[in-house]
Short mmCIF file of N, CA and C in Angstrom, two decimals:
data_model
loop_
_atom_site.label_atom_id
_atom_site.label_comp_id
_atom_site.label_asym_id
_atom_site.label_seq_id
_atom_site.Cartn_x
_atom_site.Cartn_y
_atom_site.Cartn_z
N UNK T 1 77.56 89.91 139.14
CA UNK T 1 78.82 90.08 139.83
C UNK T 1 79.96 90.35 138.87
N UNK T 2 81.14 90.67 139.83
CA UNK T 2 82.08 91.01 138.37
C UNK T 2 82.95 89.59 138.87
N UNK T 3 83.38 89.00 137.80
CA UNK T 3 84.23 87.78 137.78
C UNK T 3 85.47 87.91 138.09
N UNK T 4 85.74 89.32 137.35
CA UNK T 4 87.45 89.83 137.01
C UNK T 4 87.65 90.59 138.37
N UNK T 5 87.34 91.13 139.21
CA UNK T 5 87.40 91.47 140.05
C UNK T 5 87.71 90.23 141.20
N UNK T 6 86.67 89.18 141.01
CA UNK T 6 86.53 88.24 142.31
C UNK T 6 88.12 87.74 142.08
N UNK T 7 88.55 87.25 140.89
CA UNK T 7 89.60 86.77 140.51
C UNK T 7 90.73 87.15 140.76
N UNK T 8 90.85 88.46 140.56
CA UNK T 8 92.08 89.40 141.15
C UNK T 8 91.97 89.80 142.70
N UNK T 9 91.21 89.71 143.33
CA UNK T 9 91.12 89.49 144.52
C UNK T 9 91.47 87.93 145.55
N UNK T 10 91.52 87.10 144.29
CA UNK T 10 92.21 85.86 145.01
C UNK T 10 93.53 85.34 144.34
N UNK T 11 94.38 86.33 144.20
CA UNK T 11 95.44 85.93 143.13
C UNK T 11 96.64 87.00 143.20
N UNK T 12 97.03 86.65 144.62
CA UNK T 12 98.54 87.30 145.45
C UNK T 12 99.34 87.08 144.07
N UNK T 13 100.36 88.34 144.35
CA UNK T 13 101.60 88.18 143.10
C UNK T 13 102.02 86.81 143.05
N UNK T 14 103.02 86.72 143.96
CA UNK T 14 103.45 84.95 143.59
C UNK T 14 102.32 84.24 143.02
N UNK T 15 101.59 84.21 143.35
CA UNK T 15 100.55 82.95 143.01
C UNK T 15 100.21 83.31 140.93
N UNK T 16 100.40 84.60 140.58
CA UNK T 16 100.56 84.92 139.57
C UNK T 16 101.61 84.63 138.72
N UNK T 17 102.56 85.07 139.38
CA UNK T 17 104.05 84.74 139.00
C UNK T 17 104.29 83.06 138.48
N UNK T 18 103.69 82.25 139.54
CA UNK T 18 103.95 81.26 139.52
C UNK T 18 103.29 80.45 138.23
N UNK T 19 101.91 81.19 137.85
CA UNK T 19 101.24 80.84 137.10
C UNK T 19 101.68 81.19 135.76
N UNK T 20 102.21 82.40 135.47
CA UNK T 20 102.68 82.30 134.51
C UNK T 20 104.01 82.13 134.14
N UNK T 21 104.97 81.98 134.84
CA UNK T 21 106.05 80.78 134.42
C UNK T 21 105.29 79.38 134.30
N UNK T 22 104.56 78.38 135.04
CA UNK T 22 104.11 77.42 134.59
C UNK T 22 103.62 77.03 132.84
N UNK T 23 103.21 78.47 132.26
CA UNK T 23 102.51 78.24 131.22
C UNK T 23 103.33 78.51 130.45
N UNK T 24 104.53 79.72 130.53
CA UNK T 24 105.83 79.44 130.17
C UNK T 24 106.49 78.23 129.70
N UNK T 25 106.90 77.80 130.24
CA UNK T 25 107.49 76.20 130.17
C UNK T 25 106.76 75.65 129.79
N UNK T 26 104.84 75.12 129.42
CA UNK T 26 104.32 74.44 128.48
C UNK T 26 104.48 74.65 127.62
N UNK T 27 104.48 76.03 127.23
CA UNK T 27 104.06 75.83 125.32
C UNK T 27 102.95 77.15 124.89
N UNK T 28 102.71 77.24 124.00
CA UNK T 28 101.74 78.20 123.55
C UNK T 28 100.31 77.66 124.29
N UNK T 29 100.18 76.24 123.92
CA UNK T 29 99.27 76.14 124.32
C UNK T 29 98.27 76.15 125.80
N UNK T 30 99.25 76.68 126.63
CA UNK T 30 98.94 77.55 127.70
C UNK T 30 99.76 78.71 128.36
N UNK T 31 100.08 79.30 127.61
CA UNK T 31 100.95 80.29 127.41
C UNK T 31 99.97 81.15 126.77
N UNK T 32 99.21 80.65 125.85
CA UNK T 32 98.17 82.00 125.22
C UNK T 32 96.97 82.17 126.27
N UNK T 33 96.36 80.56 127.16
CA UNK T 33 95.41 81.03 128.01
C UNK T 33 96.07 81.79 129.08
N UNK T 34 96.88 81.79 129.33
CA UNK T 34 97.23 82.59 130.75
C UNK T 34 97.75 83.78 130.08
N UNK T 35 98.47 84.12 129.00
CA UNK T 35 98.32 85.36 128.90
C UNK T 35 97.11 86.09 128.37
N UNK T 36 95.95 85.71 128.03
CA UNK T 36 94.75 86.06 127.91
C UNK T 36 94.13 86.37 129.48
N UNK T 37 94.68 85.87 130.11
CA UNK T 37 94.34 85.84 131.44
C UNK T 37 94.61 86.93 132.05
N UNK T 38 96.05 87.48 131.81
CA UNK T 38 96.60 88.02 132.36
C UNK T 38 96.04 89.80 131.69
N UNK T 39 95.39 89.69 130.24
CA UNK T 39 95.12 90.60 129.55
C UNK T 39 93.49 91.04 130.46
N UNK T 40 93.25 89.96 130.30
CA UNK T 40 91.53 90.12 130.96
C UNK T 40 91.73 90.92 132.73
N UNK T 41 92.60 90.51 133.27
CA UNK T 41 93.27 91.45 134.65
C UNK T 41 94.30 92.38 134.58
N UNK T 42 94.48 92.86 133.17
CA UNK T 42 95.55 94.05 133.29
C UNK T 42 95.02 95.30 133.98
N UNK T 43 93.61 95.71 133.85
CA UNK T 43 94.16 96.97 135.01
C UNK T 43 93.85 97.04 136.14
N UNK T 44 93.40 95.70 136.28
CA UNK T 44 93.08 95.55 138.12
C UNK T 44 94.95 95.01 138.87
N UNK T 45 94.35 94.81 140.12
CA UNK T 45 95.91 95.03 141.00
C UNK T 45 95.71 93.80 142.15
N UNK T 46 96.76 93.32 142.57
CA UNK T 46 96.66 91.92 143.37
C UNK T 46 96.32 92.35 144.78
N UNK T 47 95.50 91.12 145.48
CA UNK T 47 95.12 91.82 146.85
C UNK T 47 96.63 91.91 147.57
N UNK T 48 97.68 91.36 147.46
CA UNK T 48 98.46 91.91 148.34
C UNK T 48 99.30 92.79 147.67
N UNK T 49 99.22 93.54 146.40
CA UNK T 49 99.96 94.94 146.23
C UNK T 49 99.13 95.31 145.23
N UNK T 50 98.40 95.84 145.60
CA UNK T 50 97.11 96.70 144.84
C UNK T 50 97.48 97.92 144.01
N UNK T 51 98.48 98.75 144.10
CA UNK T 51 98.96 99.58 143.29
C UNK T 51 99.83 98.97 142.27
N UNK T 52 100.02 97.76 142.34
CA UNK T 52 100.32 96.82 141.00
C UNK T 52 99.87 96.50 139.58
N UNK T 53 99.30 97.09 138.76
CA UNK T 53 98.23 96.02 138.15
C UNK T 53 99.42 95.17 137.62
N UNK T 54 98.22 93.73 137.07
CA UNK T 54 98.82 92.49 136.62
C UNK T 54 99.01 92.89 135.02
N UNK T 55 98.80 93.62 134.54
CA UNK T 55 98.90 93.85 133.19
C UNK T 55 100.87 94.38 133.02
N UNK T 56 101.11 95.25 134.25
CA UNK T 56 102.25 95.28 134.71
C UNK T 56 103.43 93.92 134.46
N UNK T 57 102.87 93.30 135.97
CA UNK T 57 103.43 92.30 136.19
C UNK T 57 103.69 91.07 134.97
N UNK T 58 102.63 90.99 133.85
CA UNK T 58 102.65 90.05 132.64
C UNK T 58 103.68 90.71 131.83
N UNK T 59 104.01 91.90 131.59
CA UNK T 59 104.53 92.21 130.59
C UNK T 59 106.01 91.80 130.03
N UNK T 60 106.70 91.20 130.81
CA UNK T 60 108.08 89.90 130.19
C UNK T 60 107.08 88.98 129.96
N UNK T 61 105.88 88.70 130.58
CA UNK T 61 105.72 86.97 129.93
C UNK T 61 105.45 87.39 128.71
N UNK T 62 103.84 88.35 128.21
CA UNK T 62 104.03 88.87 127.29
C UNK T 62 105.14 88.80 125.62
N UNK T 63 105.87 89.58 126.45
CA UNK T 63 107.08 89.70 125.48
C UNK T 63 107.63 88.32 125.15
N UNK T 64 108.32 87.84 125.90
CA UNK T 64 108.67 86.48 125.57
C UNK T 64 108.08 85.28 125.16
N UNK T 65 106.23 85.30 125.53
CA UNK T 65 105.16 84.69 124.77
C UNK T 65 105.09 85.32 123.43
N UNK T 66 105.13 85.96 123.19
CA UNK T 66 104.96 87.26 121.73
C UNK T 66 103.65 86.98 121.67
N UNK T 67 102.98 87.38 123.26
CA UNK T 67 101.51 87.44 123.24
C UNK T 67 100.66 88.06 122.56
N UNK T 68 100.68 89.53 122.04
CA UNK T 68 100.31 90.49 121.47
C UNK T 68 100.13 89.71 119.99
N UNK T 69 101.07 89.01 119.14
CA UNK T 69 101.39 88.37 117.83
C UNK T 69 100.27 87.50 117.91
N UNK T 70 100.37 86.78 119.01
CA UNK T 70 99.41 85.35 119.35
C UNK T 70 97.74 85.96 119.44
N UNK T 71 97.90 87.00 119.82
CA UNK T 71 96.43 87.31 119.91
C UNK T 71 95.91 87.76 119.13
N UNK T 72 96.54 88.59 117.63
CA UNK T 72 96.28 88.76 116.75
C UNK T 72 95.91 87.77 116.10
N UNK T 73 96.71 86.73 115.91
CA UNK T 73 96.78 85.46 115.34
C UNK T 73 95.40 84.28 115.76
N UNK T 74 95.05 84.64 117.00
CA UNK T 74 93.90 84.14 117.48
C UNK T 74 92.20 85.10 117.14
N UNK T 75 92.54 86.20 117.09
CA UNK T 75 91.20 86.83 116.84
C UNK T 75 91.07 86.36 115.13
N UNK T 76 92.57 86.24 114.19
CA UNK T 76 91.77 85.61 112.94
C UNK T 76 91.53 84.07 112.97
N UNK T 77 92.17 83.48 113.53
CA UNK T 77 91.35 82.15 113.80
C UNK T 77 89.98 82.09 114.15
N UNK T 78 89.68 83.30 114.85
CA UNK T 78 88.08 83.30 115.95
C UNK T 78 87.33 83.14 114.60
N UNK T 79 87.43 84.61 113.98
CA UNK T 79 86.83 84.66 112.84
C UNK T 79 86.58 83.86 111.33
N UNK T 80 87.69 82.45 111.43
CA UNK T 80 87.32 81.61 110.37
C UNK T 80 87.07 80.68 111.14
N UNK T 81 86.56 80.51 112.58
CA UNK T 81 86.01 78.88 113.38
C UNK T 81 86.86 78.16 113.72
N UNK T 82 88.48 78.94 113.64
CA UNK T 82 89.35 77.51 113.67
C UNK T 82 89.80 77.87 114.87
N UNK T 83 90.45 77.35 115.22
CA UNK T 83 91.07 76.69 116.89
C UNK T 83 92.18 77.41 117.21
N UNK T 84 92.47 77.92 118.52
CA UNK T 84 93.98 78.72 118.21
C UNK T 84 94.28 78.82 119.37
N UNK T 85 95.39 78.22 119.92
CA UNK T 85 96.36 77.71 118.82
C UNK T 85 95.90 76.30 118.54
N UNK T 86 97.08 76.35 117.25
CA UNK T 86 96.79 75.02 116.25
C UNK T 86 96.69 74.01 117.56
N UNK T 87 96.16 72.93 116.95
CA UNK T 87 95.54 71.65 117.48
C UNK T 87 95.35 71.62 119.12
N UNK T 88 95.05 72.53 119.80
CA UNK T 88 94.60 72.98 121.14
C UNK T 88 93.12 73.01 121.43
N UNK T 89 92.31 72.37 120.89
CA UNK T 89 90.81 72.21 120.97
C UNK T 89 90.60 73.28 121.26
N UNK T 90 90.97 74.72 121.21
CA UNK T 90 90.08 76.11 121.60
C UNK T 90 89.87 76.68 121.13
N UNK T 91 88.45 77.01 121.06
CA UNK T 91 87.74 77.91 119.76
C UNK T 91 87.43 79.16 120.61
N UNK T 92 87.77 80.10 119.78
CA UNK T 92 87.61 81.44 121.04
C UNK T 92 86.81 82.46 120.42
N UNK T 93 85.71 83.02 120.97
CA UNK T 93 84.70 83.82 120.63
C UNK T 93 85.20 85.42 120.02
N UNK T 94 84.98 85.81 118.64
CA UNK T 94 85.70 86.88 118.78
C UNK T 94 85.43 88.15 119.57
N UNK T 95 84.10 88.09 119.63
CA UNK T 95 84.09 89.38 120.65
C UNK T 95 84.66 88.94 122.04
N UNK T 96 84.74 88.21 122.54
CA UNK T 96 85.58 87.62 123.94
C UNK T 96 87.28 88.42 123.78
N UNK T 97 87.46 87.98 122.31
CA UNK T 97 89.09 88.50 122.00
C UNK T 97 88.94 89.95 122.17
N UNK T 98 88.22 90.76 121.49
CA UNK T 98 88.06 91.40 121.18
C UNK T 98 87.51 92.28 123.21
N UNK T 99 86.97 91.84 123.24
CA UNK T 99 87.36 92.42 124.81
C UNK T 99 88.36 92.53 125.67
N UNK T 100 89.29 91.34 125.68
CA UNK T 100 90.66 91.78 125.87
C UNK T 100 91.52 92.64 125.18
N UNK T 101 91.12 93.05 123.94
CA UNK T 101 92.25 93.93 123.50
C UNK T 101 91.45 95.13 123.97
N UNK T 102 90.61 95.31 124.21
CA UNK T 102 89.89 96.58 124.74
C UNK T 102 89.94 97.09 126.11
N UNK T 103 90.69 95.90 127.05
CA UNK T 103 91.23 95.89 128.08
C UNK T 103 92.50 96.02 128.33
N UNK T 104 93.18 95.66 126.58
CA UNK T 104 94.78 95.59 127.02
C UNK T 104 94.91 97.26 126.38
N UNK T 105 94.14 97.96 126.04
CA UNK T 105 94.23 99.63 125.24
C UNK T 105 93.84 100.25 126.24
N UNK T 106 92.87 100.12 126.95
CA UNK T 106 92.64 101.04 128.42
C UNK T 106 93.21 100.40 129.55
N UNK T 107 93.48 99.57 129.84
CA UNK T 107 94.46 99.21 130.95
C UNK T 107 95.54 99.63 131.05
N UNK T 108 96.70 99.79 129.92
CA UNK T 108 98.28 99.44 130.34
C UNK T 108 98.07 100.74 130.02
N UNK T 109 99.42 101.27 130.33
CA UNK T 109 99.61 102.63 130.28
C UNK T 109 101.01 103.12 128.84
N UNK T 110 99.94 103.05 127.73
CA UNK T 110 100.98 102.75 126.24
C UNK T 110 101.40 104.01 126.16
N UNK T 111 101.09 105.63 127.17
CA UNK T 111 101.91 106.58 126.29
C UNK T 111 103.25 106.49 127.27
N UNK T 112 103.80 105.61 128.27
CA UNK T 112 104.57 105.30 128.63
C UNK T 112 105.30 103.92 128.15
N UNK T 113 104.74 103.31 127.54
CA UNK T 113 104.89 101.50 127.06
C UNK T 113 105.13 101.95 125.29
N UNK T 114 105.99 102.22 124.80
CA UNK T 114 106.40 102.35 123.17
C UNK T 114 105.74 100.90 122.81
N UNK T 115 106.42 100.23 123.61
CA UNK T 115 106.32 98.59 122.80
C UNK T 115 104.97 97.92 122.88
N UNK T 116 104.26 98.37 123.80
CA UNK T 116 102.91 97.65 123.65
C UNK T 116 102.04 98.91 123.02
N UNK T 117 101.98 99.78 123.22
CA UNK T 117 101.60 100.81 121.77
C UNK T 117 101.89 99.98 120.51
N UNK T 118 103.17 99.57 120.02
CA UNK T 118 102.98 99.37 118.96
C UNK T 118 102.48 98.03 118.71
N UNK T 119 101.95 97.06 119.66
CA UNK T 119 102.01 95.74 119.55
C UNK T 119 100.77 95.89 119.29
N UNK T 120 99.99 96.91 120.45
CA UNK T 120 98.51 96.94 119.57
C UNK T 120 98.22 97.21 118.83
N UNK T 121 99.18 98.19 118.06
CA UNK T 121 98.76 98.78 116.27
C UNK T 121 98.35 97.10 115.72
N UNK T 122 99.44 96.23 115.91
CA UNK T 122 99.22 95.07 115.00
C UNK T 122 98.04 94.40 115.53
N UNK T 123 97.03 94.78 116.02
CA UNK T 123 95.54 94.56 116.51
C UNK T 123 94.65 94.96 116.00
N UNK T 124 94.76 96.11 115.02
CA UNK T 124 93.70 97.14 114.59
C UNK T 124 92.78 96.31 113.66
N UNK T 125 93.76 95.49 112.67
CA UNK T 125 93.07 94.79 111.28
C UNK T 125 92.26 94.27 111.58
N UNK T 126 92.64 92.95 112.66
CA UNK T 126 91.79 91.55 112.70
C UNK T 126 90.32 92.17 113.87
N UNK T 127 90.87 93.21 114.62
CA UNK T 127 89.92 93.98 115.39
C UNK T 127 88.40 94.55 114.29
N UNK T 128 88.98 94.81 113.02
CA UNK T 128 88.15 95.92 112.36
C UNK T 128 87.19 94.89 112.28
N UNK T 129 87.91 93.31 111.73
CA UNK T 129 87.05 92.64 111.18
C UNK T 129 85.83 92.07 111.78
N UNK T 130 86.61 91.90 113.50
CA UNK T 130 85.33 91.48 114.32
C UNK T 130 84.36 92.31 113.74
N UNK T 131 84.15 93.73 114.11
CA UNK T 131 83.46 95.17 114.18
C UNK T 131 82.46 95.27 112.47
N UNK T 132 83.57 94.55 111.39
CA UNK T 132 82.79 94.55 110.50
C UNK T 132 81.94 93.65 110.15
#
């Protein structure tokens, strides 16, 4: 089955919205899972506005998470075993990371998005390393 699909099919805008201001106001330390979240559903679209995608809709949390930074910052953690973010018990698989950025490059629409074009340049390195 597809997961990411079932998921975005039960996850009306508000109920998105809501979710990521919540993680907002925690902290990184759920501020990076929900914007990972939000990366893993960027080019799918909510059942009640389907010409939406959520990759859309994340992009202030994004920015104001300096999600893109964080996820860089997490694929080199993946790769030395350590936890990320700091002291958040989560160890994150790099090819797992590494599938979201492969979702956040064909999902969003960067020859319209300058800023997340360039946010993924700062992806390429820690990307190579999974690959190498």
């Amino acid at each position: 089955g597809n997961l990411r699909g079932h998921v975005a099919k039960l996850l009306p805008v508000a109920d998105f919205r809501r979710l990521l201001d919540a993680a907002d106001e925690e902290g990184p330390a759920w501020g990076f899972p929900a914007g990972l979240l939000a990366a893993d559903l960027c080019d799918l679209g909510p059942p009640d506005e389907p010409d939406v995608c959520f990759g859309h809709l994340a992009g202030r949390f994004w920015e104001r998470t300096s999600f893109f930074s964080q996820l860089a910052l997490a694929l080199s953690a993946s790769l030395q075993g350590e936890q990320w973010p700091p002291d958040s018990g989560a160890y994150h698989a790099p090819r797992k990371l590494a599938g979201a950025c492969m979702r956040l490059a064909t999902g969003l629409d960067i020859s319209q998005d300058t800023t997340s074009r360039v946010e993924l340049l700062d992806l390429v390195a820690p990307l190579a390393e999974v690959v190498a």
